[in-house]
CSV table of C-alpha atoms and ligand atoms in Angstrom, one decimal:
chain,number,residue,atom,x,y,z
A,5,MET,CA,27.6,0.0,23.7
A,6,LYS,CA,30.2,1.7,21.7
A,7,CYS,CA,30.4,1.7,17.9
A,8,LYS,CA,32.9,-0.8,16.8
A,9,ARG,CA,34.3,1.3,14.2
A,10,CYS,CA,34.9,4.7,15.8
A,11,GLY,CA,34.1,4.2,19.4
A,12,GLU,CA,31.6,7.0,19.8
A,13,PRO,CA,28.2,5.7,21.5
A,14,ALA,CA,26.3,3.2,19.3
A,15,ALA,CA,22.9,4.2,17.9
A,16,VAL,CA,22.0,0.7,16.5
A,17,ASN,CA,23.0,-2.6,18.3
A,18,MET,CA,22.7,-5.7,16.1
A,19,ARG,CA,22.5,-8.3,19.0
A,20,GLN,CA,22.5,-11.4,16.2
A,21,HIS,CA,25.8,-10.1,15.0
A,22,ARG,CA,27.1,-8.8,18.3
A,23,LEU,CA,27.8,-5.6,16.4
A,24,GLY,CA,27.1,-2.0,17.6
A,25,LEU,CA,27.7,0.7,15.5
A,26,CYS,CA,27.0,4.8,15.7
A,27,GLY,CA,24.4,6.2,13.1
A,28,GLU,CA,27.0,7.4,10.5
A,29,HIS,CA,28.8,4.1,10.6
A,30,TYR,CA,25.7,2.2,10.9
A,31,LEU,CA,24.2,3.9,7.4
A,32,ASN,CA,27.6,3.2,6.0
A,33,TRP,CA,27.0,-0.4,6.7
A,34,PHE,CA,23.7,-1.1,6.0
A,35,VAL,CA,24.2,0.2,2.1
A,36,SER,CA,27.6,-2.2,1.9
A,37,GLN,CA,25.9,-4.8,3.1
A,38,THR,CA,23.1,-4.4,0.6
A,39,GLN,CA,25.6,-4.3,-2.2
A,40,ARG,CA,27.4,-7.1,-0.9
A,41,LEU,CA,24.1,-9.4,-1.0
A,42,ILE,CA,23.7,-8.0,-4.7
A,43,GLU,CA,26.8,-9.5,-5.5
A,44,LYS,CA,26.8,-12.1,-3.6
A,45,TYR,CA,23.5,-13.7,-5.1
A,46,THR,CA,24.1,-12.0,-8.5
A,47,MET,CA,20.8,-10.4,-8.0
A,48,PHE,CA,21.5,-8.1,-10.8
A,49,ALA,CA,24.4,-6.2,-12.7
A,50,PRO,CA,25.5,-2.6,-12.2
A,51,GLU,CA,24.1,-1.4,-15.3
A,52,ALA,CA,20.8,-3.2,-14.9
A,53,ARG,CA,17.3,-1.5,-15.1
A,54,ILE,CA,15.5,-2.5,-11.9
A,55,LEU,CA,11.9,-1.7,-10.8
A,56,VAL,CA,11.5,-1.6,-7.2
A,57,ALA,CA,8.0,-2.3,-5.6
A,58,VAL,CA,7.1,0.3,-3.2
A,59,SER,CA,4.1,0.2,-0.9
A,60,GLY,CA,4.9,3.5,1.2
A,61,GLY,CA,5.9,1.3,3.8
A,62,LYS,CA,9.8,1.7,5.6
A,63,ASP,CA,11.3,-1.5,4.1
A,64,SER,CA,10.1,-0.9,0.3
A,65,LEU,CA,11.1,3.0,0.9
A,66,ALA,CA,14.4,2.2,2.4
A,67,LEU,CA,15.3,-0.3,-0.4
A,68,TRP,CA,14.6,2.4,-2.9
A,69,ASP,CA,16.5,4.8,-1.1
A,70,VAL,CA,19.8,2.3,-0.6
A,71,LEU,CA,19.3,1.3,-4.9
A,72,LEU,CA,19.4,4.9,-5.3
A,73,ARG,CA,22.5,5.6,-2.9
A,74,LEU,CA,24.0,2.7,-4.6
A,75,GLY,CA,23.9,4.2,-8.4
A,76,TYR,CA,21.6,1.6,-9.6
A,77,GLN,CA,19.1,2.6,-12.6
A,78,VAL,CA,16.3,2.1,-10.4
A,79,GLU,CA,12.5,3.0,-11.0
A,80,ALA,CA,9.9,2.2,-8.5
A,81,LEU,CA,6.1,0.9,-9.0
A,82,TYR,CA,3.1,1.8,-6.7
A,83,ILE,CA,0.2,-0.2,-7.3
A,84,ASP,CA,-2.9,1.6,-5.9
A,85,LEU,CA,-5.2,-1.0,-4.8
A,86,GLY,CA,-7.9,1.4,-3.7
A,87,ILE,CA,-8.0,-0.1,0.1
A,88,GLY,CA,-9.8,1.5,2.8
A,89,GLU,CA,-12.3,3.2,0.6
A,90,GLY,CA,-9.3,4.6,-0.9
A,91,ARG,CA,-7.8,6.2,2.2
A,92,TYR,CA,-5.2,3.7,3.0
A,93,SER,CA,-3.9,3.4,-0.3
A,94,GLU,CA,-4.1,7.4,-0.6
A,95,GLU,CA,-2.1,7.7,2.2
A,96,SER,CA,0.4,5.2,1.2
A,97,LYS,CA,0.7,6.8,-2.2
A,98,LYS,CA,1.4,10.2,-0.6
A,99,PHE,CA,4.5,8.9,1.0
A,100,VAL,CA,5.8,7.5,-2.0
A,101,GLU,CA,5.2,10.7,-3.9
A,102,ARG,CA,6.8,12.7,-0.8
A,103,PHE,CA,10.2,10.3,-1.0
A,104,ALA,CA,10.3,11.2,-4.5
A,105,MET,CA,9.9,14.9,-4.3
A,106,ASP,CA,12.8,14.9,-1.7
A,107,ARG,CA,15.1,13.3,-4.2
A,108,GLN,CA,16.4,13.8,-7.7
A,109,ASN,CA,16.5,10.7,-10.0
A,110,ALA,CA,13.6,9.0,-7.9
A,111,HIS,CA,11.5,8.0,-10.8
A,112,TYR,CA,8.5,6.4,-10.4
A,113,ARG,CA,4.9,5.1,-12.0
A,114,ILE,CA,1.6,4.6,-10.5
A,115,VAL,CA,-0.7,1.9,-11.7
A,116,ASP,CA,-4.2,2.4,-10.2
A,117,VAL,CA,-6.2,-1.1,-10.1
A,118,GLN,CA,-9.6,1.0,-10.4
A,119,ALA,CA,-8.8,3.0,-13.2
A,120,THR,CA,-6.7,0.1,-15.1
A,121,TYR,CA,-9.2,-2.8,-14.6
A,122,GLY,CA,-12.6,-1.2,-13.4
A,123,LYS,CA,-12.6,-2.3,-9.7
A,124,THR,CA,-10.6,-1.6,-6.3
A,125,ILE,CA,-9.8,-4.6,-4.7
A,126,PRO,CA,-12.0,-4.7,-1.9
A,127,ARG,CA,-14.8,-4.4,-4.5
A,128,LEU,CA,-13.4,-7.3,-6.6
A,129,ALA,CA,-12.9,-9.2,-2.9
A,130,SER,CA,-16.4,-8.7,-2.0
A,131,GLU,CA,-17.9,-9.8,-5.1
A,132,ARG,CA,-15.7,-13.2,-4.6
A,133,ARG,CA,-17.0,-14.1,-1.3
A,134,GLY,CA,-15.3,-17.3,-0.6
A,135,ARG,CA,-11.7,-16.1,-1.4
A,136,LYS,CA,-9.6,-14.4,0.7
A,137,VAL,CA,-9.0,-10.4,0.4
A,138,CYS,CA,-5.0,-11.4,0.4
A,139,SER,CA,-4.8,-14.1,-2.0
A,140,LEU,CA,-6.6,-12.0,-4.8
A,141,CYS,CA,-4.5,-9.0,-3.9
A,142,GLY,CA,-1.5,-11.1,-3.8
A,143,LEU,CA,-2.5,-12.4,-7.5
A,144,VAL,CA,-3.3,-8.8,-9.0
A,145,LYS,CA,-0.2,-7.3,-7.7
A,146,ARG,CA,2.1,-10.1,-9.1
A,147,HIS,CA,0.4,-9.9,-12.3
A,148,ILE,CA,0.8,-6.1,-12.8
A,149,MET,CA,4.7,-6.5,-11.7
A,150,ASN,CA,5.0,-8.9,-14.2
A,151,ARG,CA,3.4,-6.8,-16.8
A,152,VAL,CA,5.1,-3.8,-15.7
A,153,ALA,CA,8.7,-5.2,-15.9
A,154,TYR,CA,8.2,-7.0,-19.1
A,155,GLU,CA,6.7,-4.0,-21.0
A,156,GLY,CA,9.3,-1.6,-19.6
A,157,GLU,CA,12.0,-4.1,-20.1
A,158,PHE,CA,13.3,-4.2,-16.8
A,159,ALA,CA,15.9,-6.9,-15.5
A,160,ALA,CA,14.3,-7.3,-12.2
A,161,VAL,CA,11.4,-6.6,-9.9
A,162,ALA,CA,12.9,-5.8,-6.4
A,163,THR,CA,11.2,-6.1,-3.3
A,164,GLY,CA,11.6,-5.1,0.5
A,165,HIS,CA,11.1,-8.4,2.2
A,166,ASN,CA,13.1,-8.5,5.0
A,167,LEU,CA,14.3,-11.4,7.3
A,168,ASP,CA,11.4,-11.3,9.6
A,169,ASP,CA,9.1,-11.6,6.2
A,170,GLU,CA,10.9,-14.4,4.9
A,171,ALA,CA,11.0,-16.7,8.2
A,172,ALA,CA,7.3,-16.1,8.9
A,173,VAL,CA,6.5,-17.3,5.5
A,174,LEU,CA,9.1,-20.0,6.2
A,175,PHE,CA,7.3,-20.8,9.2
A,176,GLN,CA,4.0,-20.9,7.9
A,177,ASN,CA,5.0,-23.0,4.8
A,178,VAL,CA,7.0,-25.7,7.4
A,179,LEU,CA,3.8,-25.9,9.6
A,180,HIS,CA,1.7,-26.9,6.6
A,181,TRP,CA,4.2,-28.8,5.0
A,182,GLN,CA,3.7,-26.5,1.7
A,183,VAL,CA,6.4,-28.5,-0.4
A,184,GLY,CA,5.8,-26.5,-3.7
A,185,TYR,CA,5.9,-23.3,-1.8
A,186,LEU,CA,9.4,-24.2,0.1
A,187,ALA,CA,10.8,-25.3,-3.3
A,188,ARG,CA,9.8,-21.6,-4.7
A,189,GLN,CA,11.0,-19.5,-1.4
A,190,ALA,CA,14.1,-17.9,-2.2
A,191,PRO,CA,15.8,-14.4,-2.3
A,192,VAL,CA,16.4,-14.6,-6.0
A,193,LEU,CA,13.8,-16.2,-8.2
A,194,PRO,CA,14.8,-16.4,-11.8
A,195,SER,CA,12.6,-15.8,-14.9
A,196,THR,CA,11.2,-18.8,-16.2
A,197,HIS,CA,9.0,-17.2,-18.8
A,198,PRO,CA,9.6,-14.0,-21.2
A,199,HIS,CA,6.7,-12.6,-19.4
A,200,LEU,CA,7.5,-13.5,-15.6
A,201,ALA,CA,9.8,-11.0,-14.1
A,202,ARG,CA,13.2,-12.0,-12.1
A,203,LYS,CA,12.6,-11.2,-8.4
A,204,VAL,CA,15.0,-10.0,-6.0
A,205,LYS,CA,14.9,-9.5,-2.2
A,206,PRO,CA,18.1,-7.3,-1.4
A,207,PHE,CA,17.0,-7.2,2.2
A,208,PHE,CA,16.6,-10.6,3.0
A,209,ARG,CA,19.3,-11.1,5.7
A,210,PHE,CA,18.3,-7.5,7.6
A,211,TYR,CA,16.1,-8.0,10.6
A,212,GLU,CA,13.1,-5.8,10.6
A,213,ARG,CA,14.4,-3.5,13.2
A,214,ASP,CA,17.4,-2.9,11.3
A,215,THR,CA,15.4,-1.7,7.8
A,216,ALA,CA,13.3,0.5,10.6
A,217,ALA,CA,16.7,1.7,12.1
A,218,TYR,CA,18.1,2.4,8.7
A,219,ALA,CA,14.5,4.3,7.5
A,220,PHE,CA,14.8,6.5,10.8
A,221,LEU,CA,18.5,7.2,10.7
A,222,ARG,CA,17.6,8.5,7.0
A,223,ARG,CA,14.6,10.2,7.9
A,224,VAL,CA,12.5,8.5,5.4
A,225,ASP,CA,8.9,9.1,6.3
A,226,TYR,CA,6.6,6.3,5.6
A,227,VAL,CA,3.1,5.2,6.1
A,228,TYR,CA,2.8,3.8,9.7
A,229,ASP,CA,-0.6,2.3,9.6
A,230,GLU,CA,-1.0,-0.9,8.4
A,231,CYS,CA,-3.2,-2.3,5.6
A,232,PRO,CA,-6.4,-3.0,7.4
A,233,TYR,CA,-6.4,-6.7,5.8
A,234,ALA,CA,-3.1,-7.2,7.5
A,235,ARG,CA,-4.8,-7.0,11.0
A,236,GLY,CA,-4.9,-10.3,12.6
A,237,ALA,CA,-3.3,-12.0,9.8
A,238,THR,CA,-1.5,-15.1,10.6
A,239,SER,CA,1.8,-14.1,9.3
A,240,ILE,CA,2.0,-11.1,12.4
A,241,PHE,CA,1.1,-14.0,14.9
A,242,TYR,CA,4.1,-15.9,13.1
A,243,LYS,CA,6.2,-12.9,13.5
A,244,GLU,CA,5.5,-12.4,17.5
A,245,LEU,CA,6.1,-16.0,17.8
A,246,LEU,CA,9.6,-16.1,15.9
A,247,ASN,CA,10.3,-12.9,18.3
A,248,GLN,CA,9.5,-14.5,21.1
A,249,LEU,CA,12.0,-17.5,20.3
A,250,GLU,CA,14.6,-14.9,19.5
A,251,ALA,CA,14.3,-12.9,22.6
A,252,ARG,CA,15.4,-16.3,24.4
A,253,SER,CA,17.8,-17.5,21.7
A,254,ARG,CA,19.6,-14.3,20.0
A,255,GLY,CA,20.2,-15.0,16.2
A,256,ALA,CA,17.6,-17.9,16.2
A,257,LYS,CA,15.4,-16.3,13.5
A,258,GLN,CA,18.3,-15.7,11.4
A,259,GLN,CA,19.6,-19.2,11.7
A,260,PHE,CA,16.1,-20.8,11.1
A,261,TYR,CA,15.9,-18.8,7.7
A,262,LEU,CA,19.9,-18.9,6.6
A,263,SER,CA,20.2,-22.7,7.5
A,264,PHE,CA,16.8,-23.4,5.3
A,265,LEU,CA,18.7,-21.5,2.4
A,266,GLN,CA,21.8,-23.5,3.2
A,267,ALA,CA,20.1,-26.7,2.9
A,268,ARG,CA,18.3,-25.6,-0.2
A,269,GLN,CA,21.6,-24.6,-1.8
A,270,GLU,CA,24.0,-27.3,-0.5
A,271,GLU,CA,22.0,-30.3,0.1
A,272,GLY,CA,19.4,-29.6,-2.8
A,273,LEU,CA,16.6,-29.8,-0.3
A,274,PHE,CA,13.4,-29.9,-2.6
A,275,SER,CA,15.2,-29.7,-5.7
A,276,GLU,CA,12.9,-32.5,-6.9
A,277,SER,CA,9.7,-30.0,-6.2
A,278,ARG,CA,11.7,-27.4,-8.1
A,279,ALA,CA,11.2,-29.5,-11.5
A,280,GLN,CA,9.4,-27.1,-14.0
A,281,LEU,CA,5.5,-27.4,-14.6
A,282,GLU,CA,4.6,-26.9,-18.1
A,283,LEU,CA,3.7,-23.3,-18.7
A,284,ARG,CA,1.5,-22.1,-21.6
A,285,ASP,CA,1.2,-18.6,-22.8
A,286,CYS,CA,-2.3,-17.0,-21.3
A,287,GLU,CA,-4.3,-16.3,-24.8
A,288,LYS,CA,-5.4,-12.7,-23.6
A,289,CYS,CA,-2.1,-11.2,-21.5
A,290,GLY,CA,0.5,-13.5,-22.5
A,291,GLN,CA,1.7,-14.0,-19.2
A,292,PRO,CA,2.4,-18.0,-18.0
A,293,THR,CA,-0.3,-20.4,-16.9
A,294,THR,CA,-0.4,-24.0,-16.1
A,295,ALA,CA,-3.9,-24.1,-17.0
A,296,PRO,CA,-5.2,-24.1,-21.0
A,297,GLY,CA,-6.8,-20.8,-22.0
A,298,LEU,CA,-6.5,-17.9,-19.4
A,299,CYS,CA,-4.6,-17.3,-16.7
A,300,ALA,CA,-5.9,-16.6,-13.0
A,301,PHE,CA,-5.5,-13.0,-13.6
A,302,CYS,CA,-7.5,-12.6,-16.5
A,303,ARG,CA,-10.4,-15.3,-15.2
A,304,LEU,CA,-10.6,-13.1,-12.3
A,305,TRP,CA,-11.8,-10.2,-14.3
A,306,GLU,CA,-13.6,-12.3,-17.1
A,307,GLU,CA,-16.0,-13.5,-14.0
A,308,SER,CA,-16.8,-10.0,-12.6
B,11,Q46,S1,-1.9,-4.9,0.5
B,11,Q46,FE1,-3.1,-6.7,-0.2
B,11,Q46,FE2,-1.2,-6.8,1.8
B,11,Q46,FE3,-3.3,-5.4,2.4
B,11,Q46,S2,-4.8,-6.9,1.3
B,11,Q46,FE4,-3.6,-8.3,1.9
B,11,Q46,S3,-1.9,-8.5,0.6
B,11,Q46,S4,-2.5,-7.1,3.7
B,11,Q46,S5,1.1,-7.2,1.5
B,12,ZN,ZN1,31.1,5.0,14.5
B,13,ZN,ZN1,-3.6,-13.7,-18.6
């Protein structure tokens, strides 16, 4: 296949778009597509300060790279969860530090969960038998992102979720008919409380292999190992299923997710379930909670 722009051999072939591009034109296309989506979905304004959540993986580092190239005022946040007896988290952190060292203006901050709150995620989970590590981890990460965004007065938190991630979550939510989750699954989540950050996903239209191609062509070095707790996760199984579907029917993954968004936006699917729950301020941290007293995050640490 040849590059559609210049006729040179294509380095990336996006079957879902029937588009092949050489390395140079692919990188330009990827960056301008991201900008187009930021504007189309009014994710954030050109002068806004953005906090990008980075894990050391390809998607979040690629997003940081693209936002810097687009000239946004962006700062990264790495949350050290203390996973893999520190090894996995340490490794991941090194990729974040190396990324920043190679680029001017790549500012970042690190929140070390153990140093800040007293325990690593695996330690916390071992004391909370019956609760899944990933559910505790998600709760802690969300809290920290909201806190840092609030304290640092960032306009939004950007994450590197791609279309494969979003389609797998959608598949899971549909399989269990999780109406509440379906109502809140979107590329832009507005802030509904002063302590709750606006959340945006500028890569939500890219296939995972497209973000991998971008990272490869830009020589972004990232952590290859997965979090040990991700192994065997159902979300990975759902991704494999969707990839099988995609292999049979080109563009199926994209259609599955984008049709959902369209039905949500144009036909008001799940709009009734989006009605706001009454939120109160947590007595300790000020973040919103539906329960009186402490929020789930503060309760977690009070109990431990
Ligand atoms: S980091 Fe945390 Fe993930 Fe690891 S423990 Fe689970 S949620 S898998 S994105
Ligand atoms: Zn070209
Ligand atoms: Zn709280």
